[in-house]
Amino acid sequence: MRSTKAREVAWTGMLFALAIALSFLESAITPLLGLMPAMKLGLSNLVVMYALLFLNTRTAAEMVLLKALFALLTRGPTAGFLSLCGGVLSFLVLWGLLHLPASPGEFIFTVSGALAHNIGQLLGASVLLSSAMALGYAPVLLVAGLCVGALSCVLSKALFAAMPKNAPGRVNQYKLFKK
């Protein structure tokens, strides 16, 4: 019992470290691609998807909260709040898609997660700023969500195939990202 709990904590720590590293990488890449400052590639969200598919719901939710806390501590309260809004909505959409009677498919899964993340951030921005300002930014973020979701689909197929499946918790019981 104790070793299982220790393994779960170790996996959570390693996944959080990976999420931080991917977040740092995407922050370095964003200016090189000429993207607007608020636009990110969503690489660290791959960690949440992995946890949801291959570990358990609780670990995936912890990743969302830890990522928001990291954003709060490193980039301030606004970034932390927006990360939390986007992360929670994305998590809920992904969790809901996994519990549909039919599999949504990898592309729909990743694009829905990216779009939900952007919509969650827009909702959070409308709370902080104004609805009109957030709506003005909506078309740009929605197009970006489609592109990032497609990129996430390609990357997740490669990454999930390479990552170990013997983590504590359940093995991918969903029909997504299986060979």
PDB file of C-alpha atoms in Angstrom:
ATOM      1  CA  MET A   1       0.000   0.000   0.000  1.00  0.00           C
ATOM      2  CA  ARG A   2       2.729   2.422   0.988  1.00  0.00           C
ATOM      3  CA  SER A   3       4.824   1.791  -2.102  1.00  0.00           C
ATOM      4  CA  THR A   4       1.796   2.394  -4.358  1.00  0.00           C
ATOM      5  CA  LYS A   5       1.186   5.768  -2.717  1.00  0.00           C
ATOM      6  CA  ALA A   6       4.877   6.622  -2.992  1.00  0.00           C
ATOM      7  CA  ARG A   7       4.849   5.701  -6.678  1.00  0.00           C
ATOM      8  CA  GLU A   8       1.794   7.915  -7.286  1.00  0.00           C
ATOM      9  CA  VAL A   9       3.460  10.857  -5.551  1.00  0.00           C
ATOM     10  CA  ALA A  10       6.662  10.285  -7.518  1.00  0.00           C
ATOM     11  CA  TRP A  11       4.742  10.112 -10.808  1.00  0.00           C
ATOM     12  CA  THR A  12       2.818  13.272  -9.953  1.00  0.00           C
ATOM     13  CA  GLY A  13       6.077  15.063  -9.158  1.00  0.00           C
ATOM     14  CA  MET A  14       7.732  13.897 -12.375  1.00  0.00           C
ATOM     15  CA  LEU A  15       4.717  14.890 -14.461  1.00  0.00           C
ATOM     16  CA  PHE A  16       4.609  18.318 -12.805  1.00  0.00           C
ATOM     17  CA  ALA A  17       8.323  18.793 -13.519  1.00  0.00           C
ATOM     18  CA  LEU A  18       7.644  17.829 -17.133  1.00  0.00           C
ATOM     19  CA  ALA A  19       4.745  20.300 -17.299  1.00  0.00           C
ATOM     20  CA  ILE A  20       7.000  23.080 -15.966  1.00  0.00           C
ATOM     21  CA  ALA A  21       9.732  22.223 -18.474  1.00  0.00           C
ATOM     22  CA  LEU A  22       7.234  22.186 -21.355  1.00  0.00           C
ATOM     23  CA  SER A  23       5.761  25.492 -20.152  1.00  0.00           C
ATOM     24  CA  PHE A  24       9.239  27.033 -20.115  1.00  0.00           C
ATOM     25  CA  LEU A  25       9.961  25.635 -23.585  1.00  0.00           C
ATOM     26  CA  GLU A  26       6.749  27.042 -25.044  1.00  0.00           C
ATOM     27  CA  SER A  27       7.471  30.432 -23.456  1.00  0.00           C
ATOM     28  CA  ALA A  28      10.833  30.438 -25.233  1.00  0.00           C
ATOM     29  CA  ILE A  29       9.379  29.293 -28.564  1.00  0.00           C
ATOM     30  CA  THR A  30       6.382  31.662 -28.648  1.00  0.00           C
ATOM     31  CA  PRO A  31       8.360  34.841 -29.511  1.00  0.00           C
ATOM     32  CA  LEU A  32      10.364  32.983 -32.155  1.00  0.00           C
ATOM     33  CA  LEU A  33       7.141  32.014 -33.934  1.00  0.00           C
ATOM     34  CA  GLY A  34       5.880  35.594 -33.851  1.00  0.00           C
ATOM     35  CA  LEU A  35       2.861  34.682 -31.744  1.00  0.00           C
ATOM     36  CA  MET A  36       1.124  37.180 -29.516  1.00  0.00           C
ATOM     37  CA  PRO A  37       2.253  37.043 -25.854  1.00  0.00           C
ATOM     38  CA  ALA A  38      -0.941  35.384 -24.588  1.00  0.00           C
ATOM     39  CA  MET A  39      -0.756  32.635 -27.214  1.00  0.00           C
ATOM     40  CA  LYS A  40       0.983  29.450 -26.208  1.00  0.00           C
ATOM     41  CA  LEU A  41       1.418  26.100 -27.901  1.00  0.00           C
ATOM     42  CA  GLY A  42      -0.255  24.224 -25.048  1.00  0.00           C
ATOM     43  CA  LEU A  43       2.588  21.757 -24.637  1.00  0.00           C
ATOM     44  CA  SER A  44       2.167  21.495 -20.871  1.00  0.00           C
ATOM     45  CA  ASN A  45      -1.483  20.520 -21.381  1.00  0.00           C
ATOM     46  CA  LEU A  46      -0.229  17.273 -22.902  1.00  0.00           C
ATOM     47  CA  VAL A  47       0.752  16.289 -19.360  1.00  0.00           C
ATOM     48  CA  VAL A  48      -2.838  16.740 -18.164  1.00  0.00           C
ATOM     49  CA  MET A  49      -4.087  14.631 -21.088  1.00  0.00           C
ATOM     50  CA  TYR A  50      -1.547  11.910 -20.299  1.00  0.00           C
ATOM     51  CA  ALA A  51      -2.578  11.867 -16.632  1.00  0.00           C
ATOM     52  CA  LEU A  52      -6.257  11.711 -17.565  1.00  0.00           C
ATOM     53  CA  LEU A  53      -5.731   8.869 -20.038  1.00  0.00           C
ATOM     54  CA  PHE A  54      -3.064   6.759 -18.339  1.00  0.00           C
ATOM     55  CA  LEU A  55      -3.236   7.576 -14.628  1.00  0.00           C
ATOM     56  CA  ASN A  56      -6.410   8.812 -12.963  1.00  0.00           C
ATOM     57  CA  THR A  57      -8.782  11.743 -12.794  1.00  0.00           C
ATOM     58  CA  ARG A  58      -7.417  12.990  -9.474  1.00  0.00           C
ATOM     59  CA  THR A  59      -3.833  13.199 -10.761  1.00  0.00           C
ATOM     60  CA  ALA A  60      -4.986  15.064 -13.872  1.00  0.00           C
ATOM     61  CA  ALA A  61      -6.935  17.534 -11.704  1.00  0.00           C
ATOM     62  CA  GLU A  62      -3.870  17.979  -9.494  1.00  0.00           C
ATOM     63  CA  MET A  63      -1.820  18.811 -12.604  1.00  0.00           C
ATOM     64  CA  VAL A  64      -4.316  21.548 -13.534  1.00  0.00           C
ATOM     65  CA  LEU A  65      -4.119  23.044 -10.049  1.00  0.00           C
ATOM     66  CA  LEU A  66      -0.329  22.766  -9.834  1.00  0.00           C
ATOM     67  CA  LYS A  67       0.089  24.408 -13.251  1.00  0.00           C
ATOM     68  CA  ALA A  68      -2.158  27.296 -12.153  1.00  0.00           C
ATOM     69  CA  LEU A  69      -0.215  27.653  -8.910  1.00  0.00           C
ATOM     70  CA  PHE A  70       3.044  27.693 -10.868  1.00  0.00           C
ATOM     71  CA  ALA A  71       1.662  30.416 -13.162  1.00  0.00           C
ATOM     72  CA  LEU A  72       0.542  32.385 -10.103  1.00  0.00           C
ATOM     73  CA  LEU A  73       3.969  32.164  -8.471  1.00  0.00           C
ATOM     74  CA  THR A  74       6.022  32.880 -11.594  1.00  0.00           C
ATOM     75  CA  ARG A  75       3.842  35.265 -13.631  1.00  0.00           C
ATOM     76  CA  GLY A  76       1.438  36.770 -11.112  1.00  0.00           C
ATOM     77  CA  PRO A  77      -2.210  36.573 -10.069  1.00  0.00           C
ATOM     78  CA  THR A  78      -3.690  37.336 -13.486  1.00  0.00           C
ATOM     79  CA  ALA A  79      -1.751  34.540 -15.173  1.00  0.00           C
ATOM     80  CA  GLY A  80      -2.590  32.164 -12.336  1.00  0.00           C
ATOM     81  CA  PHE A  81      -6.299  32.965 -12.563  1.00  0.00           C
ATOM     82  CA  LEU A  82      -6.383  32.625 -16.357  1.00  0.00           C
ATOM     83  CA  SER A  83      -4.434  29.369 -16.184  1.00  0.00           C
ATOM     84  CA  LEU A  84      -6.909  28.038 -13.639  1.00  0.00           C
ATOM     85  CA  CYS A  85      -9.943  29.099 -15.716  1.00  0.00           C
ATOM     86  CA  GLY A  86      -8.572  27.568 -18.905  1.00  0.00           C
ATOM     87  CA  GLY A  87      -7.234  24.454 -17.217  1.00  0.00           C
ATOM     88  CA  VAL A  88     -10.418  23.654 -15.324  1.00  0.00           C
ATOM     89  CA  LEU A  89     -12.699  24.069 -18.353  1.00  0.00           C
ATOM     90  CA  SER A  90     -10.346  22.056 -20.548  1.00  0.00           C
ATOM     91  CA  PHE A  91     -10.122  19.308 -17.919  1.00  0.00           C
ATOM     92  CA  LEU A  92     -13.910  19.128 -17.604  1.00  0.00           C
ATOM     93  CA  VAL A  93     -14.397  18.944 -21.374  1.00  0.00           C
ATOM     94  CA  LEU A  94     -11.735  16.238 -21.775  1.00  0.00           C
ATOM     95  CA  TRP A  95     -13.150  14.247 -18.871  1.00  0.00           C
ATOM     96  CA  GLY A  96     -16.635  14.548 -20.368  1.00  0.00           C
ATOM     97  CA  LEU A  97     -15.436  13.415 -23.796  1.00  0.00           C
ATOM     98  CA  LEU A  98     -13.832  10.338 -22.256  1.00  0.00           C
ATOM     99  CA  HIS A  99     -17.138   9.354 -20.679  1.00  0.00           C
ATOM    100  CA  LEU A 100     -19.197   9.540 -23.856  1.00  0.00           C
ATOM    101  CA  PRO A 101     -20.596   6.221 -25.101  1.00  0.00           C
ATOM    102  CA  ALA A 102     -18.593   6.547 -28.330  1.00  0.00           C
ATOM    103  CA  SER A 103     -14.951   7.546 -28.636  1.00  0.00           C
ATOM    104  CA  PRO A 104     -14.570  11.106 -29.951  1.00  0.00           C
ATOM    105  CA  GLY A 105     -11.294  10.340 -31.727  1.00  0.00           C
ATOM    106  CA  GLU A 106      -7.868  11.753 -31.023  1.00  0.00           C
ATOM    107  CA  PHE A 107      -8.263  14.892 -33.153  1.00  0.00           C
ATOM    108  CA  ILE A 108     -11.619  15.888 -31.633  1.00  0.00           C
ATOM    109  CA  PHE A 109     -10.247  15.143 -28.156  1.00  0.00           C
ATOM    110  CA  THR A 110      -7.168  17.354 -28.455  1.00  0.00           C
ATOM    111  CA  VAL A 111      -8.861  20.183 -30.366  1.00  0.00           C
ATOM    112  CA  SER A 112     -11.749  20.243 -27.890  1.00  0.00           C
ATOM    113  CA  GLY A 113      -9.285  20.486 -25.018  1.00  0.00           C
ATOM    114  CA  ALA A 114      -7.403  23.367 -26.665  1.00  0.00           C
ATOM    115  CA  LEU A 115     -10.598  25.241 -27.551  1.00  0.00           C
ATOM    116  CA  ALA A 116     -12.008  24.736 -24.053  1.00  0.00           C
ATOM    117  CA  HIS A 117      -8.774  26.040 -22.554  1.00  0.00           C
ATOM    118  CA  ASN A 118      -8.963  29.189 -24.670  1.00  0.00           C
ATOM    119  CA  ILE A 119     -12.673  29.669 -23.932  1.00  0.00           C
ATOM    120  CA  GLY A 120     -11.982  29.263 -20.210  1.00  0.00           C
ATOM    121  CA  GLN A 121      -9.282  31.908 -20.416  1.00  0.00           C
ATOM    122  CA  LEU A 122     -11.617  34.222 -22.334  1.00  0.00           C
ATOM    123  CA  LEU A 123     -14.275  33.773 -19.649  1.00  0.00           C
ATOM    124  CA  GLY A 124     -11.669  34.534 -16.994  1.00  0.00           C
ATOM    125  CA  ALA A 125     -10.484  37.599 -18.908  1.00  0.00           C
ATOM    126  CA  SER A 126     -14.065  38.828 -19.193  1.00  0.00           C
ATOM    127  CA  VAL A 127     -14.317  38.664 -15.396  1.00  0.00           C
ATOM    128  CA  LEU A 128     -11.075  40.619 -14.968  1.00  0.00           C
ATOM    129  CA  LEU A 129     -11.477  43.106 -17.804  1.00  0.00           C
ATOM    130  CA  SER A 130     -14.714  43.400 -19.678  1.00  0.00           C
ATOM    131  CA  SER A 131     -16.759  41.106 -21.852  1.00  0.00           C
ATOM    132  CA  ALA A 132     -16.271  43.346 -24.887  1.00  0.00           C
ATOM    133  CA  MET A 133     -12.476  43.223 -24.657  1.00  0.00           C
ATOM    134  CA  ALA A 134     -12.484  39.452 -24.232  1.00  0.00           C
ATOM    135  CA  LEU A 135     -14.884  38.957 -27.133  1.00  0.00           C
ATOM    136  CA  GLY A 136     -12.651  41.042 -29.373  1.00  0.00           C
ATOM    137  CA  TYR A 137      -9.837  38.596 -28.725  1.00  0.00           C
ATOM    138  CA  ALA A 138     -12.065  35.526 -29.133  1.00  0.00           C
ATOM    139  CA  PRO A 139     -11.704  34.939 -32.901  1.00  0.00           C
ATOM    140  CA  VAL A 140      -7.912  34.972 -32.663  1.00  0.00           C
ATOM    141  CA  LEU A 141      -7.862  32.560 -29.724  1.00  0.00           C
ATOM    142  CA  LEU A 142     -10.386  30.211 -31.298  1.00  0.00           C
ATOM    143  CA  VAL A 143      -8.387  29.929 -34.523  1.00  0.00           C
ATOM    144  CA  ALA A 144      -5.263  29.444 -32.428  1.00  0.00           C
ATOM    145  CA  GLY A 145      -7.078  26.742 -30.442  1.00  0.00           C
ATOM    146  CA  LEU A 146      -7.842  24.823 -33.629  1.00  0.00           C
ATOM    147  CA  CYS A 147      -4.227  25.014 -34.773  1.00  0.00           C
ATOM    148  CA  VAL A 148      -2.779  24.160 -31.363  1.00  0.00           C
ATOM    149  CA  GLY A 149      -5.255  21.304 -30.921  1.00  0.00           C
ATOM    150  CA  ALA A 150      -4.171  19.817 -34.245  1.00  0.00           C
ATOM    151  CA  LEU A 151      -0.511  20.157 -33.238  1.00  0.00           C
ATOM    152  CA  SER A 152      -1.324  18.560 -29.868  1.00  0.00           C
ATOM    153  CA  CYS A 153      -2.896  15.604 -31.659  1.00  0.00           C
ATOM    154  CA  VAL A 154       0.276  14.949 -33.656  1.00  0.00           C
ATOM    155  CA  LEU A 155       2.585  15.463 -30.666  1.00  0.00           C
ATOM    156  CA  SER A 156       0.474  13.410 -28.277  1.00  0.00           C
ATOM    157  CA  LYS A 157       0.447  10.418 -30.601  1.00  0.00           C
ATOM    158  CA  ALA A 158       4.254  10.425 -30.657  1.00  0.00           C
ATOM    159  CA  LEU A 159       4.755  11.258 -26.977  1.00  0.00           C
ATOM    160  CA  PHE A 160       2.148   8.907 -25.555  1.00  0.00           C
ATOM    161  CA  ALA A 161       3.555   6.032 -27.599  1.00  0.00           C
ATOM    162  CA  ALA A 162       7.007   6.714 -26.144  1.00  0.00           C
ATOM    163  CA  MET A 163       5.942   7.213 -22.520  1.00  0.00           C
ATOM    164  CA  PRO A 164       5.688   4.259 -20.137  1.00  0.00           C
ATOM    165  CA  LYS A 165       2.315   2.651 -19.632  1.00  0.00           C
ATOM    166  CA  ASN A 166       3.238   0.947 -16.352  1.00  0.00           C
ATOM    167  CA  ALA A 167       2.509   4.003 -14.222  1.00  0.00           C
ATOM    168  CA  PRO A 168       0.464   3.521 -11.068  1.00  0.00           C
ATOM    169  CA  GLY A 169      -3.248   3.686 -11.678  1.00  0.00           C
ATOM    170  CA  ARG A 170      -5.174   2.435 -14.634  1.00  0.00           C
ATOM    171  CA  VAL A 171      -3.864   1.759 -18.093  1.00  0.00           C
ATOM    172  CA  ASN A 172      -5.561   3.646 -20.923  1.00  0.00           C
ATOM    173  CA  GLN A 173      -9.025   2.134 -20.937  1.00  0.00           C
ATOM    174  CA  TYR A 174     -10.199   4.557 -23.583  1.00  0.00           C
ATOM    175  CA  LYS A 175      -9.972   3.989 -27.305  1.00  0.00           C
ATOM    176  CA  LEU A 176      -7.765   7.058 -27.770  1.00  0.00           C
ATOM    177  CA  PHE A 177      -4.055   6.980 -28.592  1.00  0.00           C
ATOM    178  CA  LYS A 178      -3.831   3.213 -28.798  1.00  0.00           C
ATOM    179  CA  LYS A 179      -1.857   1.329 -31.405  1.00  0.00           C
TER     180      LYS A 179
END
